[in-house]
């Protein structure tokens, strides 16, 4: 088949009759009131859950025992500083997320739309990375204070090698963070696979 | 006011629905998915409608939103049949040099378009609709040079699918 014949197929295309599926004005009027089930809507729902869920877990923790640990190792001041920094950063992330979300327009060019959706989701990606980094920093800081406190050292058998304690603590902690990271990559990949593929297809300069 | 706008929108869309059906038929392979995609495109068009200033033709604007919905926003239902099955159907329908009925050729053409990737589908449709490179480039958001290169590749691919 030559390209000229492909050109002739245009006539077949142009002469096609009306679609076998057809909607009336009232069908369309009803459709306008239906809920969208677009990827963007799912991204919004999942992203909000990712912002909110970690804080719901806090309500299931034992406040008294946490308070006791803070008092025993004198962690109150340090944790207050981290909390303030954390709240400011989270508010920043939420602001940028909604700013990017509002930019998503269904009538922009295909490439711009893909770019805007991916950008919105990227805010959540950085938010997750920030959380994991922050968890690692606070975790190591807490380990450092606890492992160097008399209260903790006195509880250990004599001649305990602190290197082993550090290694076990870091290994378990890193494993938990790694699990969170894997879980997140899974959701992220599942949501964006199609968009990323189409974006790189458009972005490729041939 | 909203009610009036809704009525105006529904009336304009009803008249121009052919464009959306072409996009739906190219991006889906069964009636349920076709209707689902049509509905999602309608919702997206309605959401964008208040900002439609008439800078471009209503049909051009509709094309843009329809492609965007099909390529970026629509979540395919699991009820869809896998692409490989379409390829099998395609093999059954041998292309016979224009002796065949218009319907059969059209079906073959749609099946061939369906087997392209999402971006190539858009390029094939824009080609068949005789859009110029300026409009193709602006719809997809790429340069005209890139649009030409991609278009040539898509045309060759389409040609090879129809007549391997």
mmCIF file of C-alpha atoms in Angstrom:
data_model
loop_
_atom_site.group_PDB
_atom_site.id
_atom_site.type_symbol
_atom_site.label_atom_id
_atom_site.label_comp_id
_atom_site.label_asym_id
_atom_site.label_seq_id
_atom_site.Cartn_x
_atom_site.Cartn_y
_atom_site.Cartn_z
ATOM 1 C CA UNK A 1 0.000 0.000 0.000
ATOM 2 C CA UNK A 2 1.431 3.381 -0.962
ATOM 3 C CA UNK A 3 0.986 6.595 0.937
ATOM 4 C CA UNK A 4 -1.285 7.779 -1.888
ATOM 5 C CA UNK A 5 -3.641 4.936 -1.097
ATOM 6 C CA UNK A 6 -3.594 6.045 2.521
ATOM 7 C CA UNK A 7 -4.552 9.455 1.217
ATOM 8 C CA UNK A 8 -7.505 7.806 -0.529
ATOM 9 C CA UNK A 9 -8.600 6.303 2.771
ATOM 10 C CA UNK A 10 -9.355 9.861 3.795
ATOM 11 C CA UNK A 11 -12.373 9.692 1.505
ATOM 12 C CA UNK A 12 -13.609 6.584 3.284
ATOM 13 C CA UNK A 13 -13.144 8.502 6.521
ATOM 14 C CA UNK A 14 -14.909 11.614 5.295
ATOM 15 C CA UNK A 15 -17.814 9.689 3.839
ATOM 16 C CA UNK A 16 -18.509 7.752 7.006
ATOM 17 C CA UNK A 17 -22.107 8.070 8.075
ATOM 18 C CA UNK A 18 -23.325 9.035 11.501
ATOM 19 C CA UNK A 19 -22.077 7.018 14.455
ATOM 20 C CA UNK A 20 -24.258 4.043 15.393
ATOM 21 C CA UNK A 21 -24.179 5.388 18.925
ATOM 22 C CA UNK A 22 -25.916 8.738 19.097
ATOM 23 C CA UNK A 23 -27.106 10.870 21.996
ATOM 24 C CA UNK A 24 -30.006 13.263 22.177
ATOM 25 C CA UNK A 25 -29.813 16.746 23.644
ATOM 26 C CA UNK A 26 -31.501 15.515 26.809
ATOM 27 C CA UNK A 27 -29.002 12.603 27.141
ATOM 28 C CA UNK A 28 -26.171 15.152 26.970
ATOM 29 C CA UNK A 29 -27.975 17.424 29.426
ATOM 30 C CA UNK A 30 -28.104 14.502 31.895
ATOM 31 C CA UNK A 31 -24.439 13.610 31.309
ATOM 32 C CA UNK A 32 -23.359 17.102 32.308
ATOM 33 C CA UNK A 33 -24.584 16.346 35.832
ATOM 34 C CA UNK A 34 -22.738 13.023 36.168
ATOM 35 C CA UNK A 35 -19.582 12.777 38.239
ATOM 36 C CA UNK A 36 -16.226 12.686 36.531
ATOM 37 C CA UNK A 37 -14.100 9.595 37.101
ATOM 38 C CA UNK A 38 -10.966 11.015 35.517
ATOM 39 C CA UNK A 39 -7.388 10.201 36.510
ATOM 40 C CA UNK A 40 -7.045 13.764 37.834
ATOM 41 C CA UNK A 41 -9.882 13.148 40.246
ATOM 42 C CA UNK A 42 -8.188 9.978 41.508
ATOM 43 C CA UNK A 43 -4.912 11.841 41.864
ATOM 44 C CA UNK A 44 -6.679 14.471 43.975
ATOM 45 C CA UNK A 45 -8.347 11.865 46.232
ATOM 46 C CA UNK A 46 -5.192 9.778 46.706
ATOM 47 C CA UNK A 47 -3.015 12.848 47.252
ATOM 48 C CA UNK A 48 -5.353 14.209 49.935
ATOM 49 C CA UNK A 49 -5.267 10.785 51.621
ATOM 50 C CA UNK A 50 -1.476 10.873 51.520
ATOM 51 C CA UNK A 51 -1.499 14.283 53.191
ATOM 52 C CA UNK A 52 -4.026 13.256 55.834
ATOM 53 C CA UNK A 53 -3.430 9.546 56.593
ATOM 54 C CA UNK A 54 -0.132 9.850 58.512
ATOM 55 C CA UNK A 55 -1.871 12.165 60.973
ATOM 56 C CA UNK A 56 -4.779 9.803 61.476
ATOM 57 C CA UNK A 57 -2.311 7.109 62.598
ATOM 58 C CA UNK A 58 -1.096 9.429 65.360
ATOM 59 C CA UNK A 59 -4.527 9.176 67.002
ATOM 60 C CA UNK A 60 -4.046 5.444 67.372
ATOM 61 C CA UNK A 61 -0.727 5.756 69.178
ATOM 62 C CA UNK A 62 -0.489 5.650 72.953
ATOM 63 C CA UNK A 63 -0.183 9.340 73.884
ATOM 64 C CA UNK A 64 0.795 8.648 77.494
ATOM 65 C CA UNK A 65 3.642 6.300 76.734
ATOM 66 C CA UNK A 66 4.954 8.681 74.033
ATOM 67 C CA UNK A 67 4.822 11.509 76.575
ATOM 68 C CA UNK A 68 6.632 9.360 79.103
ATOM 69 C CA UNK A 69 9.431 8.536 76.644
ATOM 70 C CA UNK A 70 9.756 12.252 75.777
ATOM 71 C CA UNK A 71 10.047 13.147 79.456
ATOM 72 C CA UNK A 72 12.448 10.353 80.324
ATOM 73 C CA UNK A 73 14.891 11.336 77.602
ATOM 74 C CA UNK A 74 14.127 15.070 77.680
ATOM 75 C CA UNK A 75 12.922 15.157 74.066
ATOM 76 C CA UNK A 76 10.100 17.689 74.485
ATOM 77 C CA UNK A 77 11.963 20.788 73.251
ATOM 78 C CA UNK A 78 13.552 19.031 70.327
ATOM 79 C CA UNK A 79 10.242 17.509 69.194
ATOM 80 C CA UNK A 80 8.456 20.884 69.485
ATOM 81 C CA UNK A 81 11.007 22.477 67.146
ATOM 82 C CA UNK A 82 10.622 19.648 64.634
ATOM 83 C CA UNK A 83 6.812 19.886 64.837
ATOM 84 C CA UNK A 84 6.818 23.622 64.047
ATOM 85 C CA UNK A 85 9.173 23.142 61.066
ATOM 86 C CA UNK A 86 7.041 20.216 59.888
ATOM 87 C CA UNK A 87 3.739 22.148 60.008
ATOM 88 C CA UNK A 88 5.214 25.071 58.035
ATOM 89 C CA UNK A 89 6.622 22.711 55.396
ATOM 90 C CA UNK A 90 3.355 20.753 55.093
ATOM 91 C CA UNK A 91 1.337 23.949 54.625
ATOM 92 C CA UNK A 92 3.792 24.919 51.881
ATOM 93 C CA UNK A 93 3.333 21.560 50.159
ATOM 94 C CA UNK A 94 -0.475 21.787 50.358
ATOM 95 C CA UNK A 95 -0.380 25.320 48.918
ATOM 96 C CA UNK A 96 1.760 24.248 45.945
ATOM 97 C CA UNK A 97 -0.302 21.116 45.415
ATOM 98 C CA UNK A 98 -3.573 23.048 45.056
ATOM 99 C CA UNK A 99 -1.900 25.790 43.024
ATOM 100 C CA UNK A 100 -0.690 23.167 40.523
ATOM 101 C CA UNK A 101 -4.009 21.315 40.661
ATOM 102 C CA UNK A 102 -5.915 24.473 39.736
ATOM 103 C CA UNK A 103 -3.638 24.895 36.696
ATOM 104 C CA UNK A 104 -4.910 21.665 35.133
ATOM 105 C CA UNK A 105 -7.085 22.666 32.182
ATOM 106 C CA UNK A 106 -8.824 20.147 29.945
ATOM 107 C CA UNK A 107 -8.557 22.502 26.956
ATOM 108 C CA UNK A 108 -4.836 23.144 27.015
ATOM 109 C CA UNK A 109 -2.589 21.307 24.547
ATOM 110 C CA UNK A 110 -2.108 17.573 25.128
ATOM 111 C CA UNK A 111 1.524 18.047 26.175
ATOM 112 C CA UNK A 112 0.766 20.931 28.537
ATOM 113 C CA UNK A 113 -2.037 19.010 30.181
ATOM 114 C CA UNK A 114 0.176 15.956 30.721
ATOM 115 C CA UNK A 115 2.906 18.238 32.065
ATOM 116 C CA UNK A 116 0.523 19.968 34.485
ATOM 117 C CA UNK A 117 -0.893 16.692 35.806
ATOM 118 C CA UNK A 118 2.584 15.209 36.291
ATOM 119 C CA UNK A 119 3.722 18.434 37.996
ATOM 120 C CA UNK A 120 0.818 18.288 40.438
ATOM 121 C CA UNK A 121 1.607 14.712 41.298
ATOM 122 C CA UNK A 122 5.309 15.569 41.605
ATOM 123 C CA UNK A 123 4.457 17.888 44.513
ATOM 124 C CA UNK A 124 3.118 14.838 46.350
ATOM 125 C CA UNK A 125 6.235 12.878 45.399
ATOM 126 C CA UNK A 126 8.458 15.528 46.974
ATOM 127 C CA UNK A 127 6.151 15.612 49.981
ATOM 128 C CA UNK A 128 6.623 11.854 50.477
ATOM 129 C CA UNK A 129 10.400 12.148 50.021
ATOM 130 C CA UNK A 130 10.440 15.036 52.491
ATOM 131 C CA UNK A 131 8.533 12.927 55.014
ATOM 132 C CA UNK A 132 10.884 9.970 54.627
ATOM 133 C CA UNK A 133 13.958 12.217 54.964
ATOM 134 C CA UNK A 134 12.478 14.006 57.968
ATOM 135 C CA UNK A 135 11.604 10.658 59.577
ATOM 136 C CA UNK A 136 15.200 9.507 59.037
ATOM 137 C CA UNK A 137 16.672 12.722 60.527
ATOM 138 C CA UNK A 138 14.373 12.745 63.561
ATOM 139 C CA UNK A 139 14.864 8.982 64.032
ATOM 140 C CA UNK A 140 18.655 9.260 64.041
ATOM 141 C CA UNK A 141 18.503 12.288 66.321
ATOM 142 C CA UNK A 142 16.276 10.427 68.799
ATOM 143 C CA UNK A 143 18.520 7.329 68.658
ATOM 144 C CA UNK A 144 21.541 9.517 69.328
ATOM 145 C CA UNK A 145 19.990 11.118 72.400
ATOM 146 C CA UNK A 146 18.495 7.882 73.762
ATOM 147 C CA UNK A 147 21.588 5.720 73.183
ATOM 148 C CA UNK A 148 23.800 8.276 74.905
ATOM 149 C CA UNK A 149 21.535 8.730 77.937
ATOM 150 C CA UNK A 150 22.360 7.200 81.298
ATOM 151 C CA UNK A 151 18.794 5.889 81.605
ATOM 152 C CA UNK A 152 19.225 3.733 78.511
ATOM 153 C CA UNK A 153 22.849 2.669 79.012
ATOM 154 C CA UNK A 154 22.145 1.611 82.628
ATOM 155 C CA UNK A 155 19.438 -0.786 81.422
ATOM 156 C CA UNK A 156 21.882 -2.620 79.144
ATOM 157 C CA UNK A 157 24.006 -5.555 80.324
ATOM 158 C CA UNK A 158 27.603 -4.580 81.103
ATOM 159 C CA UNK A 159 30.055 -4.480 78.170
ATOM 160 C CA UNK A 160 27.292 -4.225 75.533
ATOM 161 C CA UNK A 161 28.756 -3.201 72.212
ATOM 162 C CA UNK A 162 26.951 0.041 71.246
ATOM 163 C CA UNK A 163 27.866 -0.544 67.611
ATOM 164 C CA UNK A 164 25.572 -3.588 67.550
ATOM 165 C CA UNK A 165 22.707 -1.601 69.136
ATOM 166 C CA UNK A 166 23.145 1.164 66.531
ATOM 167 C CA UNK A 167 23.319 -1.338 63.666
ATOM 168 C CA UNK A 168 20.140 -3.163 64.708
ATOM 169 C CA UNK A 169 18.238 0.087 65.303
ATOM 170 C CA UNK A 170 19.275 1.587 61.953
ATOM 171 C CA UNK A 171 18.608 -1.647 60.043
ATOM 172 C CA UNK A 172 15.048 -1.983 61.401
ATOM 173 C CA UNK A 173 14.359 1.728 60.933
ATOM 174 C CA UNK A 174 15.726 1.770 57.365
ATOM 175 C CA UNK A 175 13.663 -1.316 56.511
ATOM 176 C CA UNK A 176 10.434 0.342 57.697
ATOM 177 C CA UNK A 177 11.207 3.498 55.692
ATOM 178 C CA UNK A 178 12.068 1.356 52.658
ATOM 179 C CA UNK A 179 8.692 -0.428 52.915
ATOM 180 C CA UNK A 180 6.904 2.945 52.952
ATOM 181 C CA UNK A 181 8.939 4.041 49.947
ATOM 182 C CA UNK A 182 8.093 0.843 47.995
ATOM 183 C CA UNK A 183 4.413 1.186 48.827
ATOM 184 C CA UNK A 184 4.454 4.775 47.633
ATOM 185 C CA UNK A 185 6.275 3.945 44.384
ATOM 186 C CA UNK A 186 3.614 1.337 43.720
ATOM 187 C CA UNK A 187 0.728 3.842 44.005
ATOM 188 C CA UNK A 188 2.730 6.456 42.099
ATOM 189 C CA UNK A 189 3.564 4.055 39.280
ATOM 190 C CA UNK A 190 0.017 2.742 39.085
ATOM 191 C CA UNK A 191 -1.451 6.244 38.818
ATOM 192 C CA UNK A 192 0.991 7.726 36.357
ATOM 193 C CA UNK A 193 2.129 4.875 34.098
ATOM 194 C CA UNK A 194 -0.098 5.868 31.175
ATOM 195 C CA UNK A 195 0.575 9.613 31.548
ATOM 196 C CA UNK A 196 4.341 9.215 31.732
ATOM 197 C CA UNK A 197 4.382 6.972 28.675
ATOM 198 C CA UNK A 198 2.349 9.462 26.629
ATOM 199 C CA UNK A 199 4.396 12.414 27.850
ATOM 200 C CA UNK A 200 7.708 10.833 26.883
ATOM 201 C CA UNK A 201 6.222 9.863 23.510
ATOM 202 C CA UNK A 202 5.346 13.535 22.862
ATOM 203 C CA UNK A 203 8.564 14.850 24.368
ATOM 204 C CA UNK A 204 10.761 12.685 22.175
ATOM 205 C CA UNK A 205 12.374 14.772 19.446
ATOM 206 C CA UNK A 206 12.859 12.670 16.397
ATOM 207 C CA UNK B 1 -28.300 31.397 34.034
ATOM 208 C CA UNK B 2 -26.529 28.053 34.526
ATOM 209 C CA UNK B 3 -29.585 26.241 33.237
ATOM 210 C CA UNK B 4 -29.583 28.347 30.089
ATOM 211 C CA UNK B 5 -25.876 27.761 29.608
ATOM 212 C CA UNK B 6 -26.392 24.022 30.093
ATOM 213 C CA UNK B 7 -29.101 23.988 27.446
ATOM 214 C CA UNK B 8 -26.967 25.984 25.013
ATOM 215 C CA UNK B 9 -24.039 23.639 25.644
ATOM 216 C CA UNK B 10 -26.152 20.471 25.221
ATOM 217 C CA UNK B 11 -27.576 21.808 21.964
ATOM 218 C CA UNK B 12 -24.149 22.711 20.522
ATOM 219 C CA UNK B 13 -22.694 19.391 21.600
ATOM 220 C CA UNK B 14 -25.617 17.429 20.158
ATOM 221 C CA UNK B 15 -24.978 19.028 16.773
ATOM 222 C CA UNK B 16 -21.212 18.406 16.882
ATOM 223 C CA UNK B 17 -21.205 14.993 18.588
ATOM 224 C CA UNK B 18 -19.857 13.256 15.475
ATOM 225 C CA UNK B 19 -16.336 14.491 16.289
ATOM 226 C CA UNK B 20 -16.453 12.982 19.766
ATOM 227 C CA UNK B 21 -17.768 9.667 18.467
ATOM 228 C CA UNK B 22 -14.817 9.442 16.077
ATOM 229 C CA UNK B 23 -12.428 9.955 18.994
ATOM 230 C CA UNK B 24 -14.341 7.460 21.168
ATOM 231 C CA UNK B 25 -14.365 4.804 18.465
ATOM 232 C CA UNK B 26 -10.619 5.245 17.915
ATOM 233 C CA UNK B 27 -9.710 5.008 21.594
ATOM 234 C CA UNK B 28 -12.059 2.226 22.698
ATOM 235 C CA UNK B 29 -13.038 -1.142 21.356
ATOM 236 C CA UNK B 30 -16.501 -1.788 22.733
ATOM 237 C CA UNK B 31 -19.766 0.062 23.103
ATOM 238 C CA UNK B 32 -19.676 0.386 26.904
ATOM 239 C CA UNK B 33 -16.195 1.922 26.882
ATOM 240 C CA UNK B 34 -17.233 4.167 23.977
ATOM 241 C CA UNK B 35 -20.198 5.481 25.986
ATOM 242 C CA UNK B 36 -18.066 5.860 29.151
ATOM 243 C CA UNK B 37 -15.473 7.882 27.257
ATOM 244 C CA UNK B 38 -18.170 9.994 25.591
ATOM 245 C CA UNK B 39 -19.605 10.788 29.016
ATOM 246 C CA UNK B 40 -16.212 11.741 30.471
ATOM 247 C CA UNK B 41 -15.473 13.967 27.454
ATOM 248 C CA UNK B 42 -18.873 15.645 27.899
ATOM 249 C CA UNK B 43 -18.148 16.298 31.598
ATOM 250 C CA UNK B 44 -14.706 17.733 30.787
ATOM 251 C CA UNK B 45 -16.173 19.888 27.985
ATOM 252 C CA UNK B 46 -18.823 21.213 30.320
ATOM 253 C CA UNK B 47 -16.244 22.019 33.002
ATOM 254 C CA UNK B 48 -14.165 23.956 30.462
ATOM 255 C CA UNK B 49 -17.177 25.510 28.677
ATOM 256 C CA UNK B 50 -17.577 28.679 30.795
ATOM 257 C CA UNK B 51 -14.015 29.636 29.831
ATOM 258 C CA UNK B 52 -14.541 28.950 26.123
ATOM 259 C CA UNK B 53 -14.233 32.377 24.546
ATOM 260 C CA UNK B 54 -14.775 31.390 20.956
ATOM 261 C CA UNK B 55 -11.164 32.198 20.031
ATOM 262 C CA UNK B 56 -11.134 28.936 18.122
ATOM 263 C CA UNK B 57 -14.002 27.141 16.415
ATOM 264 C CA UNK B 58 -16.263 25.162 18.749
ATOM 265 C CA UNK B 59 -15.317 21.975 16.877
ATOM 266 C CA UNK B 60 -11.557 22.654 17.197
ATOM 267 C CA UNK B 61 -11.952 23.307 20.909
ATOM 268 C CA UNK B 62 -14.001 20.113 21.260
ATOM 269 C CA UNK B 63 -11.303 18.107 19.504
ATOM 270 C CA UNK B 64 -8.716 19.385 21.956
ATOM 271 C CA UNK B 65 -10.724 18.442 25.046
ATOM 272 C CA UNK B 66 -11.721 15.095 23.521
ATOM 273 C CA UNK B 67 -8.079 14.146 22.837
ATOM 274 C CA UNK B 68 -6.997 15.331 26.247
ATOM 275 C CA UNK B 69 -9.664 13.246 27.907
ATOM 276 C CA UNK B 70 -8.862 10.148 25.856
ATOM 277 C CA UNK B 71 -5.088 10.484 26.274
ATOM 278 C CA UNK B 72 -4.691 11.833 29.794
ATOM 279 C CA UNK B 73 -7.860 11.786 31.825
ATOM 280 C CA UNK B 74 -9.876 8.698 30.938
ATOM 281 C CA UNK B 75 -9.397 5.557 33.002
ATOM 282 C CA UNK B 76 -10.051 2.568 30.817
ATOM 283 C CA UNK B 77 -12.531 0.129 32.204
ATOM 284 C CA UNK B 78 -11.398 -3.433 32.870
ATOM 285 C CA UNK B 79 -14.228 -4.594 30.652
ATOM 286 C CA UNK B 80 -12.173 -3.603 27.621
ATOM 287 C CA UNK B 81 -10.854 -6.387 25.458
ATOM 288 C CA UNK B 82 -7.097 -6.608 25.140
ATOM 289 C CA UNK B 83 -5.399 -5.105 22.088
ATOM 290 C CA UNK B 84 -4.085 -8.466 20.886
ATOM 291 C CA UNK B 85 -7.624 -9.556 20.157
ATOM 292 C CA UNK B 86 -8.055 -6.574 17.878
ATOM 293 C CA UNK B 87 -4.949 -7.585 15.974
ATOM 294 C CA UNK B 88 -6.516 -11.010 15.437
ATOM 295 C CA UNK B 89 -9.690 -9.412 14.100
ATOM 296 C CA UNK B 90 -7.569 -7.294 11.843
ATOM 297 C CA UNK B 91 -5.861 -10.314 10.329
ATOM 298 C CA UNK B 92 -9.210 -11.834 9.511
ATOM 299 C CA UNK B 93 -10.178 -8.776 7.534
ATOM 300 C CA UNK B 94 -7.868 -8.791 4.576
ATOM 301 C CA UNK B 95 -7.466 -5.500 2.851
ATOM 302 C CA UNK B 96 -8.789 -5.771 -0.664
ATOM 303 C CA UNK B 97 -7.820 -2.943 -2.954
ATOM 304 C CA UNK B 98 -10.919 -0.795 -2.757
ATOM 305 C CA UNK B 99 -13.199 -3.417 -4.228
ATOM 306 C CA UNK B 100 -14.678 -3.840 -0.859
ATOM 307 C CA UNK B 101 -17.564 -2.045 0.734
ATOM 308 C CA UNK B 102 -17.062 1.304 2.363
ATOM 309 C CA UNK B 103 -18.169 -0.124 5.702
ATOM 310 C CA UNK B 104 -15.604 -2.866 5.739
ATOM 311 C CA UNK B 105 -12.824 -0.430 4.868
ATOM 312 C CA UNK B 106 -13.968 1.943 7.565
ATOM 313 C CA UNK B 107 -14.023 -0.862 10.131
ATOM 314 C CA UNK B 108 -10.540 -1.887 9.072
ATOM 315 C CA UNK B 109 -9.340 1.692 9.344
ATOM 316 C CA UNK B 110 -10.776 2.072 12.860
ATOM 317 C CA UNK B 111 -9.221 -1.242 13.928
ATOM 318 C CA UNK B 112 -5.874 -0.102 12.550
ATOM 319 C CA UNK B 113 -6.126 3.224 14.409
ATOM 320 C CA UNK B 114 -7.035 1.396 17.627
ATOM 321 C CA UNK B 115 -3.839 -0.622 17.461
ATOM 322 C CA UNK B 116 -1.687 2.564 17.457
ATOM 323 C CA UNK B 117 -0.490 4.131 20.714
ATOM 324 C CA UNK B 118 -2.454 7.018 22.292
ATOM 325 C CA UNK B 119 -0.436 9.804 20.648
ATOM 326 C CA UNK B 120 -0.364 8.112 17.252
ATOM 327 C CA UNK B 121 -4.142 7.678 17.429
ATOM 328 C CA UNK B 122 -4.487 11.463 17.792
ATOM 329 C CA UNK B 123 -2.079 12.032 14.879
ATOM 330 C CA UNK B 124 -3.977 9.570 12.670
ATOM 331 C CA UNK B 125 -7.295 11.268 13.420
ATOM 332 C CA UNK B 126 -5.897 14.736 12.792
ATOM 333 C CA UNK B 127 -4.449 13.482 9.497
ATOM 334 C CA UNK B 128 -7.736 11.953 8.373
ATOM 335 C CA UNK B 129 -9.553 15.155 9.306
ATOM 336 C CA UNK B 130 -7.136 17.075 7.040
ATOM 337 C CA UNK B 131 -5.885 19.378 9.776
ATOM 338 C CA UNK B 132 -2.854 21.482 8.907
ATOM 339 C CA UNK B 133 0.472 21.100 10.733
ATOM 340 C CA UNK B 134 0.003 24.352 12.602
ATOM 341 C CA UNK B 135 -3.214 23.079 14.152
ATOM 342 C CA UNK B 136 -1.798 19.593 14.779
ATOM 343 C CA UNK B 137 1.244 21.100 16.524
ATOM 344 C CA UNK B 138 -0.920 23.399 18.643
ATOM 345 C CA UNK B 139 -3.369 20.612 19.610
ATOM 346 C CA UNK B 140 -0.571 18.318 20.724
ATOM 347 C CA UNK B 141 1.640 21.080 22.145
ATOM 348 C CA UNK B 142 4.725 20.199 20.098
ATOM 349 C CA UNK B 143 6.699 22.013 17.380
ATOM 350 C CA UNK B 144 5.553 21.851 13.768
ATOM 351 C CA UNK B 145 8.791 20.116 12.776
ATOM 352 C CA UNK B 146 8.248 17.458 15.428
ATOM 353 C CA UNK B 147 4.604 17.114 14.349
ATOM 354 C CA UNK B 148 5.711 16.449 10.749
ATOM 355 C CA UNK B 149 8.212 13.790 11.802
ATOM 356 C CA UNK B 150 5.729 12.086 14.105
ATOM 357 C CA UNK B 151 3.034 12.264 11.442
ATOM 358 C CA UNK B 152 5.237 10.561 8.839
ATOM 359 C CA UNK B 153 6.079 7.799 11.285
ATOM 360 C CA UNK B 154 2.406 7.340 12.186
ATOM 361 C CA UNK B 155 1.351 7.230 8.527
ATOM 362 C CA UNK B 156 3.955 4.565 7.755
ATOM 363 C CA UNK B 157 2.882 2.554 10.795
ATOM 364 C CA UNK B 158 -0.785 2.856 9.845
ATOM 365 C CA UNK B 159 -0.016 1.806 6.289
ATOM 366 C CA UNK B 160 1.926 -1.250 7.507
ATOM 367 C CA UNK B 161 -0.861 -2.310 9.842
ATOM 368 C CA UNK B 162 -3.504 -2.076 7.130
ATOM 369 C CA UNK B 163 -1.390 -3.840 4.539
ATOM 370 C CA UNK B 164 1.472 -5.725 6.155
#
